[in-house]
Coordinates of C-alpha atoms and ligand atoms in Angstrom, one line a residue:
M1 CA -73.1 24.0 116.6
N2 CA -69.4 24.2 117.5
I3 CA -68.8 22.3 120.7
L4 CA -65.9 22.2 123.1
I5 CA -65.6 19.4 125.7
L6 CA -63.1 19.8 128.6
G7 CA -61.4 16.7 129.9
S8 CA -59.2 13.7 128.8
G9 CA -60.7 10.6 130.3
G10 CA -63.0 7.7 129.4
R11 CA -65.9 9.9 130.5
E12 CA -65.0 12.6 128.0
H13 CA -64.5 10.0 125.2
A14 CA -68.0 8.7 125.9
L15 CA -69.5 12.2 126.0
A16 CA -67.7 13.0 122.7
W17 CA -68.9 9.7 121.1
A18 CA -72.5 10.5 122.0
I19 CA -72.4 14.2 121.0
R20 CA -70.6 13.5 117.7
Q21 CA -73.6 11.3 116.6
N22 CA -76.0 14.2 116.8
P23 CA -76.5 16.0 113.5
K24 CA -76.6 19.4 115.4
C25 CA -72.9 18.9 116.2
D26 CA -70.8 20.6 113.5
R27 CA -67.3 21.0 114.9
L28 CA -66.2 19.1 118.0
I29 CA -63.1 19.9 119.9
V30 CA -62.0 18.1 123.1
A31 CA -59.3 19.6 125.3
P32 CA -56.9 18.1 126.0
G33 CA -58.5 14.8 124.8
N34 CA -56.6 11.5 124.3
A35 CA -55.7 9.1 121.5
G36 CA -59.2 7.5 121.4
I37 CA -60.9 10.9 121.3
A38 CA -58.7 12.0 118.5
D39 CA -60.5 9.4 116.2
L40 CA -63.8 11.4 116.5
A41 CA -62.9 14.9 117.4
E42 CA -60.1 17.5 117.2
C43 CA -57.9 17.5 120.3
A44 CA -56.4 20.7 121.6
A45 CA -53.8 21.3 124.2
L46 CA -55.3 23.7 126.8
D47 CA -54.9 24.4 130.5
I48 CA -58.5 23.5 131.4
L49 CA -58.1 24.9 134.9
S50 CA -57.4 28.4 133.6
R51 CA -60.5 30.5 133.3
A52 CA -58.8 32.9 131.0
A53 CA -57.2 30.3 128.7
V54 CA -60.5 28.4 128.3
T55 CA -62.5 31.5 127.6
E56 CA -60.0 32.8 125.1
F57 CA -59.9 29.5 123.4
A58 CA -63.6 29.2 123.1
Q59 CA -63.9 32.8 121.7
E60 CA -61.1 32.2 119.2
N61 CA -62.7 29.0 117.9
A62 CA -66.3 30.4 117.8
I63 CA -67.5 27.8 120.3
D64 CA -71.2 27.8 120.8
F65 CA -71.4 25.3 123.6
V66 CA -68.9 24.1 126.2
V67 CA -69.4 20.8 128.2
I68 CA -67.2 20.5 131.2
G69 CA -66.3 16.9 132.1
P70 CA -64.3 16.8 135.3
E71 CA -64.8 18.5 138.7
A72 CA -61.6 20.4 138.9
P73 CA -62.4 23.1 136.3
L74 CA -65.9 23.4 137.8
A75 CA -64.4 24.0 141.3
A76 CA -62.0 26.5 139.7
G77 CA -64.9 28.6 138.3
V78 CA -64.3 27.9 134.6
S79 CA -68.0 27.8 133.9
D80 CA -68.5 31.2 135.6
A81 CA -65.8 32.8 133.3
L82 CA -67.3 31.3 130.2
R83 CA -70.8 32.5 131.1
A84 CA -69.5 35.9 131.9
A85 CA -68.2 36.0 128.3
G86 CA -71.6 35.0 127.0
I87 CA -70.8 31.4 126.1
L88 CA -73.3 28.7 126.8
V89 CA -71.9 26.1 129.3
F90 CA -73.1 22.7 130.6
G91 CA -71.8 22.5 134.2
P92 CA -72.4 24.3 137.5
S93 CA -71.0 27.6 138.8
Q94 CA -68.1 27.5 141.2
A95 CA -70.6 28.3 144.0
A96 CA -72.9 25.4 143.0
A97 CA -69.9 23.0 142.5
Q98 CA -69.4 23.3 146.3
L99 CA -71.8 20.3 146.4
E100 CA -68.8 18.2 145.4
A101 CA -65.9 20.5 146.5
S102 CA -67.0 20.6 150.2
K103 CA -68.5 17.6 152.0
A104 CA -69.5 19.9 154.9
F105 CA -71.3 22.2 152.5
T106 CA -73.3 19.3 151.1
K107 CA -74.2 18.1 154.6
E108 CA -75.4 21.6 155.5
I109 CA -77.6 21.6 152.4
C110 CA -79.0 18.2 153.4
D111 CA -79.8 19.5 156.9
A112 CA -81.4 22.7 155.5
C113 CA -83.7 20.8 153.1
G114 CA -84.3 17.7 155.1
A115 CA -82.6 15.3 152.7
P116 CA -81.9 11.9 154.5
T117 CA -78.1 11.4 155.0
A118 CA -75.7 10.1 157.6
A119 CA -75.5 12.0 160.9
W120 CA -72.4 14.2 160.8
A121 CA -70.1 16.7 162.5
R122 CA -67.3 19.0 161.2
F123 CA -64.0 19.8 162.9
S124 CA -61.0 22.0 162.2
D125 CA -59.2 20.8 165.4
A126 CA -57.8 17.3 165.6
G127 CA -58.3 16.9 169.4
E128 CA -62.0 17.8 169.2
A129 CA -62.4 15.5 166.2
K130 CA -60.8 12.6 168.2
D131 CA -63.0 13.3 171.2
Y132 CA -66.1 13.1 169.1
I133 CA -64.9 9.8 167.5
R134 CA -64.3 8.3 170.9
R135 CA -67.8 9.3 172.0
Q136 CA -69.4 7.9 168.8
G137 CA -67.4 4.6 168.6
A138 CA -66.6 2.6 165.4
P139 CA -67.4 1.9 162.7
I140 CA -67.3 5.5 161.7
V141 CA -66.4 7.4 158.5
V142 CA -63.7 10.2 158.4
K143 CA -63.5 12.5 155.4
A144 CA -61.3 15.3 154.3
D145 CA -63.7 18.2 153.5
G146 CA -62.4 19.2 150.1
L147 CA -61.5 17.6 146.8
A148 CA -59.0 14.7 147.3
A149 CA -59.4 12.8 144.0
G150 CA -61.6 10.2 145.6
K151 CA -59.0 9.4 148.3
G152 CA -60.1 11.6 151.1
V153 CA -62.5 9.1 152.7
V154 CA -61.7 6.5 155.4
V155 CA -64.4 4.1 156.3
A156 CA -62.9 3.1 159.7
E157 CA -63.8 -0.3 161.2
T158 CA -62.0 0.4 164.4
L159 CA -61.5 3.4 166.7
D160 CA -57.7 3.4 166.0
Q161 CA -58.2 3.5 162.2
A162 CA -60.5 6.5 162.7
L163 CA -58.1 8.3 165.0
D164 CA -55.2 7.6 162.5
A165 CA -57.3 9.0 159.7
V166 CA -57.8 12.3 161.6
E167 CA -54.0 12.5 162.1
M168 CA -53.3 11.8 158.5
I169 CA -55.8 14.4 157.2
F170 CA -54.6 17.1 159.6
D171 CA -51.0 16.2 158.9
G172 CA -51.7 17.5 155.4
A173 CA -52.1 14.2 153.4
F174 CA -54.6 16.0 151.2
G175 CA -53.3 19.6 151.4
A176 CA -55.8 22.3 151.7
A177 CA -58.6 19.8 151.2
G178 CA -57.9 18.5 154.7
A179 CA -58.1 21.8 156.6
E180 CA -61.4 20.5 157.9
V181 CA -62.7 16.9 158.6
V182 CA -66.2 15.7 158.4
I183 CA -67.1 12.7 160.5
E184 CA -70.1 10.7 159.6
E185 CA -72.2 7.9 161.0
F186 CA -71.4 4.6 159.1
M187 CA -74.2 3.6 156.8
S188 CA -74.7 0.0 155.7
G189 CA -76.5 -1.1 152.6
E190 CA -76.0 -1.3 148.9
E191 CA -74.6 1.7 147.0
A192 CA -76.0 3.0 143.7
S193 CA -75.6 6.2 141.6
F194 CA -78.4 8.3 140.3
F195 CA -77.8 10.9 137.6
V196 CA -80.2 13.9 137.3
L197 CA -79.9 16.9 135.1
S198 CA -80.9 20.2 136.6
D199 CA -81.3 23.6 134.9
G200 CA -81.4 25.3 138.2
E201 CA -85.1 24.8 138.7
Y202 CA -86.4 21.7 136.9
C203 CA -84.9 18.2 137.3
L204 CA -84.7 15.4 134.8
P205 CA -83.4 11.9 135.8
I206 CA -81.1 10.5 133.1
G207 CA -80.2 7.1 134.4
T208 CA -78.9 5.0 137.2
A209 CA -75.7 2.9 137.6
Q210 CA -73.6 0.9 140.0
D211 CA -69.8 0.9 139.9
H212 CA -67.1 -1.2 141.4
K213 CA -64.6 0.9 143.4
R214 CA -62.3 -1.7 144.7
V215 CA -59.4 -3.0 142.5
G216 CA -59.9 -6.7 143.3
E217 CA -62.4 -9.3 142.3
G218 CA -65.2 -9.8 144.8
D219 CA -64.9 -6.1 145.6
T220 CA -61.7 -6.4 147.6
G221 CA -58.5 -4.5 147.9
P222 CA -57.8 -0.8 147.7
N223 CA -60.2 1.8 146.4
T224 CA -59.8 3.1 142.8
G225 CA -61.6 5.7 140.7
G226 CA -63.8 2.8 139.5
M227 CA -63.0 -0.5 137.8
G228 CA -66.3 -1.0 136.0
A229 CA -69.9 0.0 136.0
Y230 CA -73.3 -1.0 134.7
S231 CA -76.5 0.8 134.0
P232 CA -79.3 0.6 135.0
A233 CA -78.9 -0.2 138.7
P234 CA -81.6 -2.8 139.6
V235 CA -81.6 -1.7 143.2
L236 CA -82.9 1.7 142.1
S237 CA -86.5 0.8 141.1
D238 CA -88.8 3.3 139.5
A239 CA -90.6 3.8 142.8
L240 CA -87.3 4.4 144.7
Q241 CA -86.1 6.8 142.1
A242 CA -89.4 8.8 142.5
R243 CA -88.9 8.8 146.2
V244 CA -85.2 10.0 145.9
M245 CA -86.4 12.8 143.5
D246 CA -89.0 13.9 146.2
E247 CA -86.8 13.5 149.3
I248 CA -83.3 14.3 148.1
I249 CA -82.9 15.8 144.6
R250 CA -85.7 18.3 144.3
P251 CA -85.2 19.7 147.8
T252 CA -81.5 20.1 147.1
V253 CA -82.0 21.9 143.8
A254 CA -84.7 24.1 145.5
E255 CA -82.3 24.9 148.4
M256 CA -79.5 25.8 146.0
A257 CA -81.8 28.1 144.1
S258 CA -83.1 29.8 147.2
R259 CA -79.5 30.6 148.2
G260 CA -79.0 32.4 144.9
T261 CA -76.6 29.7 143.7
P262 CA -78.8 27.5 141.4
F263 CA -77.4 24.2 140.3
Q264 CA -77.1 23.8 136.5
G265 CA -75.5 20.6 135.3
V266 CA -75.6 16.9 136.2
L267 CA -76.1 16.1 139.8
Y268 CA -74.6 12.6 140.5
A269 CA -76.1 11.4 143.8
G270 CA -74.2 8.6 145.5
L271 CA -76.9 6.7 147.5
M272 CA -76.9 4.1 150.2
I273 CA -79.9 1.8 150.0
E274 CA -81.2 -0.3 152.8
G275 CA -84.6 -1.6 153.7
G276 CA -86.1 0.0 150.6
R277 CA -85.0 3.5 151.6
A278 CA -82.2 5.6 150.2
R279 CA -79.9 8.1 152.0
L280 CA -77.4 10.4 150.3
V281 CA -73.7 9.4 150.6
E282 CA -72.4 12.3 148.6
Y283 CA -73.0 14.5 145.6
N284 CA -70.7 14.9 142.6
V285 CA -71.3 17.7 140.1
R286 CA -70.2 15.8 137.0
F287 CA -70.7 12.4 135.4
G288 CA -69.1 9.4 137.1
D289 CA -66.2 7.6 135.4
P290 CA -66.8 4.8 134.3
E291 CA -70.6 5.1 134.9
C292 CA -70.7 7.7 132.2
Q293 CA -69.4 5.2 129.6
A294 CA -72.3 2.9 130.3
L295 CA -74.8 5.7 130.5
M296 CA -73.7 7.2 127.2
M297 CA -74.0 3.9 125.4
R298 CA -77.7 4.0 126.4
L299 CA -78.4 7.6 125.7
G300 CA -76.5 8.0 122.4
A301 CA -77.1 11.1 120.2
Q302 CA -80.0 12.6 122.3
L303 CA -77.4 13.5 124.9
L304 CA -76.5 16.7 123.1
D305 CA -80.2 17.8 123.1
L306 CA -80.4 17.1 126.8
L307 CA -77.2 18.9 127.8
H308 CA -77.9 21.8 125.5
G309 CA -81.5 22.1 126.8
C310 CA -80.3 21.9 130.3
A311 CA -77.8 24.7 129.8
E312 CA -80.5 26.9 128.1
G313 CA -83.0 26.3 131.0
R314 CA -85.4 24.3 128.8
L315 CA -85.3 21.0 130.7
D316 CA -89.1 21.1 131.4
Q317 CA -89.7 20.7 127.7
L318 CA -87.4 17.6 127.3
A319 CA -87.7 13.9 127.9
V320 CA -85.4 11.0 127.7
N321 CA -86.1 8.3 125.0
W322 CA -85.3 5.1 126.8
A323 CA -84.7 1.8 125.1
E324 CA -85.2 -1.3 127.1
D325 CA -81.4 -1.8 127.3
H326 CA -78.4 -2.4 129.6
A327 CA -74.8 -1.3 129.3
L328 CA -71.7 -2.5 131.1
S329 CA -68.2 -1.0 131.1
V330 CA -65.0 -2.9 132.2
V331 CA -61.9 -0.8 132.9
M332 CA -58.5 -2.0 131.9
A333 CA -55.8 -0.5 134.1
A334 CA -52.0 -0.5 134.1
Q335 CA -50.6 -3.2 136.3
G336 CA -49.8 -1.7 139.7
Y337 CA -52.8 0.7 139.7
P338 CA -54.1 2.2 142.0
G339 CA -50.5 2.2 143.3
D340 CA -47.4 2.9 141.2
Y341 CA -47.6 1.9 137.6
R342 CA -45.6 2.2 134.4
K343 CA -46.5 4.4 131.5
G344 CA -45.7 3.9 127.8
S345 CA -46.5 0.2 127.3
E346 CA -48.0 -0.6 123.9
I347 CA -51.6 -1.7 123.4
S348 CA -52.6 -3.5 120.2
G349 CA -55.7 -5.2 118.8
L350 CA -57.9 -2.2 119.1
D351 CA -58.2 -1.6 115.4
A352 CA -59.8 -5.0 114.8
L353 CA -62.6 -4.4 117.4
P354 CA -66.2 -3.4 116.4
E355 CA -67.2 0.1 117.1
D356 CA -71.0 0.6 117.0
S357 CA -73.9 1.3 119.3
F358 CA -73.4 -2.1 121.1
H359 CA -69.6 -2.1 121.4
M360 CA -67.2 0.7 122.2
V361 CA -63.7 0.7 123.7
F362 CA -63.5 4.2 125.3
H363 CA -60.0 5.5 126.0
A364 CA -59.2 6.8 129.4
G365 CA -55.5 7.2 129.5
T366 CA -53.9 6.6 126.1
A367 CA -51.5 8.5 123.8
E368 CA -50.4 7.9 120.3
R369 CA -46.7 7.4 119.7
E370 CA -45.5 6.8 116.1
G371 CA -48.8 5.4 115.0
R372 CA -49.1 3.1 118.1
I373 CA -51.4 3.4 121.0
V374 CA -49.6 3.4 124.4
A375 CA -50.8 3.6 128.0
S376 CA -50.5 7.0 129.6
G377 CA -52.4 6.7 132.8
G378 CA -53.6 4.3 135.5
R379 CA -57.0 3.6 134.2
V380 CA -56.4 3.2 130.4
L381 CA -59.4 1.7 128.6
A382 CA -63.1 1.1 129.3
A383 CA -64.5 -1.7 127.2
T384 CA -68.3 -1.1 127.0
G385 CA -71.0 -3.3 125.8
R386 CA -74.7 -2.7 125.4
G387 CA -77.5 -5.2 124.9
A388 CA -81.1 -6.2 125.6
S389 CA -80.1 -7.7 129.0
L390 CA -77.2 -7.1 131.4
A391 CA -75.9 -10.6 130.5
E392 CA -75.7 -9.6 126.9
A393 CA -74.0 -6.3 127.7
H394 CA -71.6 -8.2 129.9
Q395 CA -70.8 -10.7 127.2
R396 CA -70.1 -8.0 124.7
A397 CA -67.9 -6.0 127.0
Y398 CA -65.8 -9.0 127.8
A399 CA -65.6 -10.0 124.2
L400 CA -64.0 -6.6 123.6
I401 CA -61.6 -7.1 126.5
D402 CA -60.5 -10.5 125.1
G403 CA -59.6 -8.8 121.8
I404 CA -57.3 -6.3 123.4
D405 CA -53.6 -7.3 123.4
W406 CA -52.0 -5.5 126.3
P407 CA -49.8 -7.7 128.5
E408 CA -49.1 -4.8 131.0
G409 CA -52.8 -4.2 131.7
F410 CA -55.4 -6.0 133.8
C411 CA -59.1 -5.9 134.5
R412 CA -61.6 -7.4 136.9
R413 CA -63.5 -10.3 135.4
D414 CA -66.5 -10.0 137.6
I415 CA -68.0 -6.6 136.8
G416 CA -71.7 -6.7 137.3
W417 CA -71.6 -9.8 139.5
R418 CA -74.1 -8.4 142.0
A419 CA -76.7 -7.8 139.4
L420 CA -76.0 -10.9 137.3
Ligands
LIG1 P1 -67.5 9.6 149.0 O1 -66.3 10.2 148.4 O2 -68.1 10.5 150.1 O3 -68.5 9.0 148.1 O4 -67.0 8.3 149.8 C1 -66.4 7.3 149.1 C2 -67.0 6.0 149.5 O5 -66.9 5.8 150.9 C3 -68.5 5.9 149.2 O6 -68.7 5.4 147.9 C4 -68.9 4.8 150.2 O7 -68.6 3.5 149.8 C5 -68.0 5.1 151.4 N1 -68.7 6.0 152.3 C6 -68.7 7.3 152.4 N2 -69.5 7.8 153.4 C7 -70.0 6.7 154.0 C8 -70.9 6.6 155.1 N3 -71.3 7.6 155.8 N4 -71.2 5.3 155.5 C9 -70.7 4.2 154.8 N5 -69.9 4.3 153.7 C10 -69.5 5.6 153.3
LIG2 N1 -66.7 6.3 139.6 C1 -66.8 7.2 140.6 C2 -66.6 8.6 140.3 O1 -66.5 9.0 139.1 O2 -66.5 9.4 141.1

């Protein structure tokens, strides 16, 4: 099978790493890829948001199967264009990607299928939004409706913060993504992520994870794309997973199918858990980053069979082979991230590190310059360990971190603290 993966982050490095190990994978191209991905696949420059460019590239390279990593090409309808050209794709249609691209859409789906979630309202007028907030009181959550690279959510502790957030969003801080705001009841509890494959009809859970969104130790400081993650998430017991499948996931997938927009791909449910019950915070329509790095270490080569079977609508015939294992991923970011940071600093020590089914340093934002690896993004590396216990996975991940020589980078030393 000739396979094309779209994306360039740690998530796509982990997907490529798992897929490459499957003997059914003949040729593997990742577009655009990064310096770490280049060690195990061909990298190709390609505008992955262009439906025409991606389709043409896939045809020219006799690609049999495309795996779409990030949300932006999904929201841009790249999967629809590929399917129209007869190419097998893992990833939802543009219509089904609305589950991530519009928060109001997701809330409507939840209401229609009875999935538990925070009470909510939507507004396209700032005055009305503010009146509603004043009536509800704080704490309260204000969200730009559309895709805002994870930055469009303000969890307001005071009324003033919530009112400011409305101003900021309607002032255009997130462009078109902020044409509407969604205001939600604040939910307390513990957050966890649940990953489920859906072929449009059948659903297959493929793992749980918890991530650390804040930049600072003890989960403090500004939000980031994620500074580390571990899998499985102890808070999502088997019983609770079964309940989430019954109350949230299957009803959502059935509702999407009944609307003529079946969801095919990975549904990443962000859940808030309190008192043994889970409510939906949000859906993403792709793997989480860095949750994916931890998940892929656990799934390994079978990932390709799962994604391919999902795309072909054969999920009901598949099962996951679980090992009794744990994985933990620690992100190294450029100093200054998530604010301003410098690009181009050199990273050394990577060559001497082990690369096997227990240790992998996935690259998130790296480039090669004259034979050297340099940082080219905010989140740069994801050192990932796997072991029989979370403590062992943790020890292996941090042993990798300690072997990396990158004075201009930093990481949190406490990834996994809640579960350890
Ligand atoms: P989202 O992009 O919708 O996942 O929101 C980002 C983060 O904001 C979530 O991971 C939660 O930590 C927090 N959040 C979002 N909605 C709520 C809510 N209704 N109650 C409490 N926290 C929330
Ligand atoms: N780690 C959070 C995300 O990928 O959205």
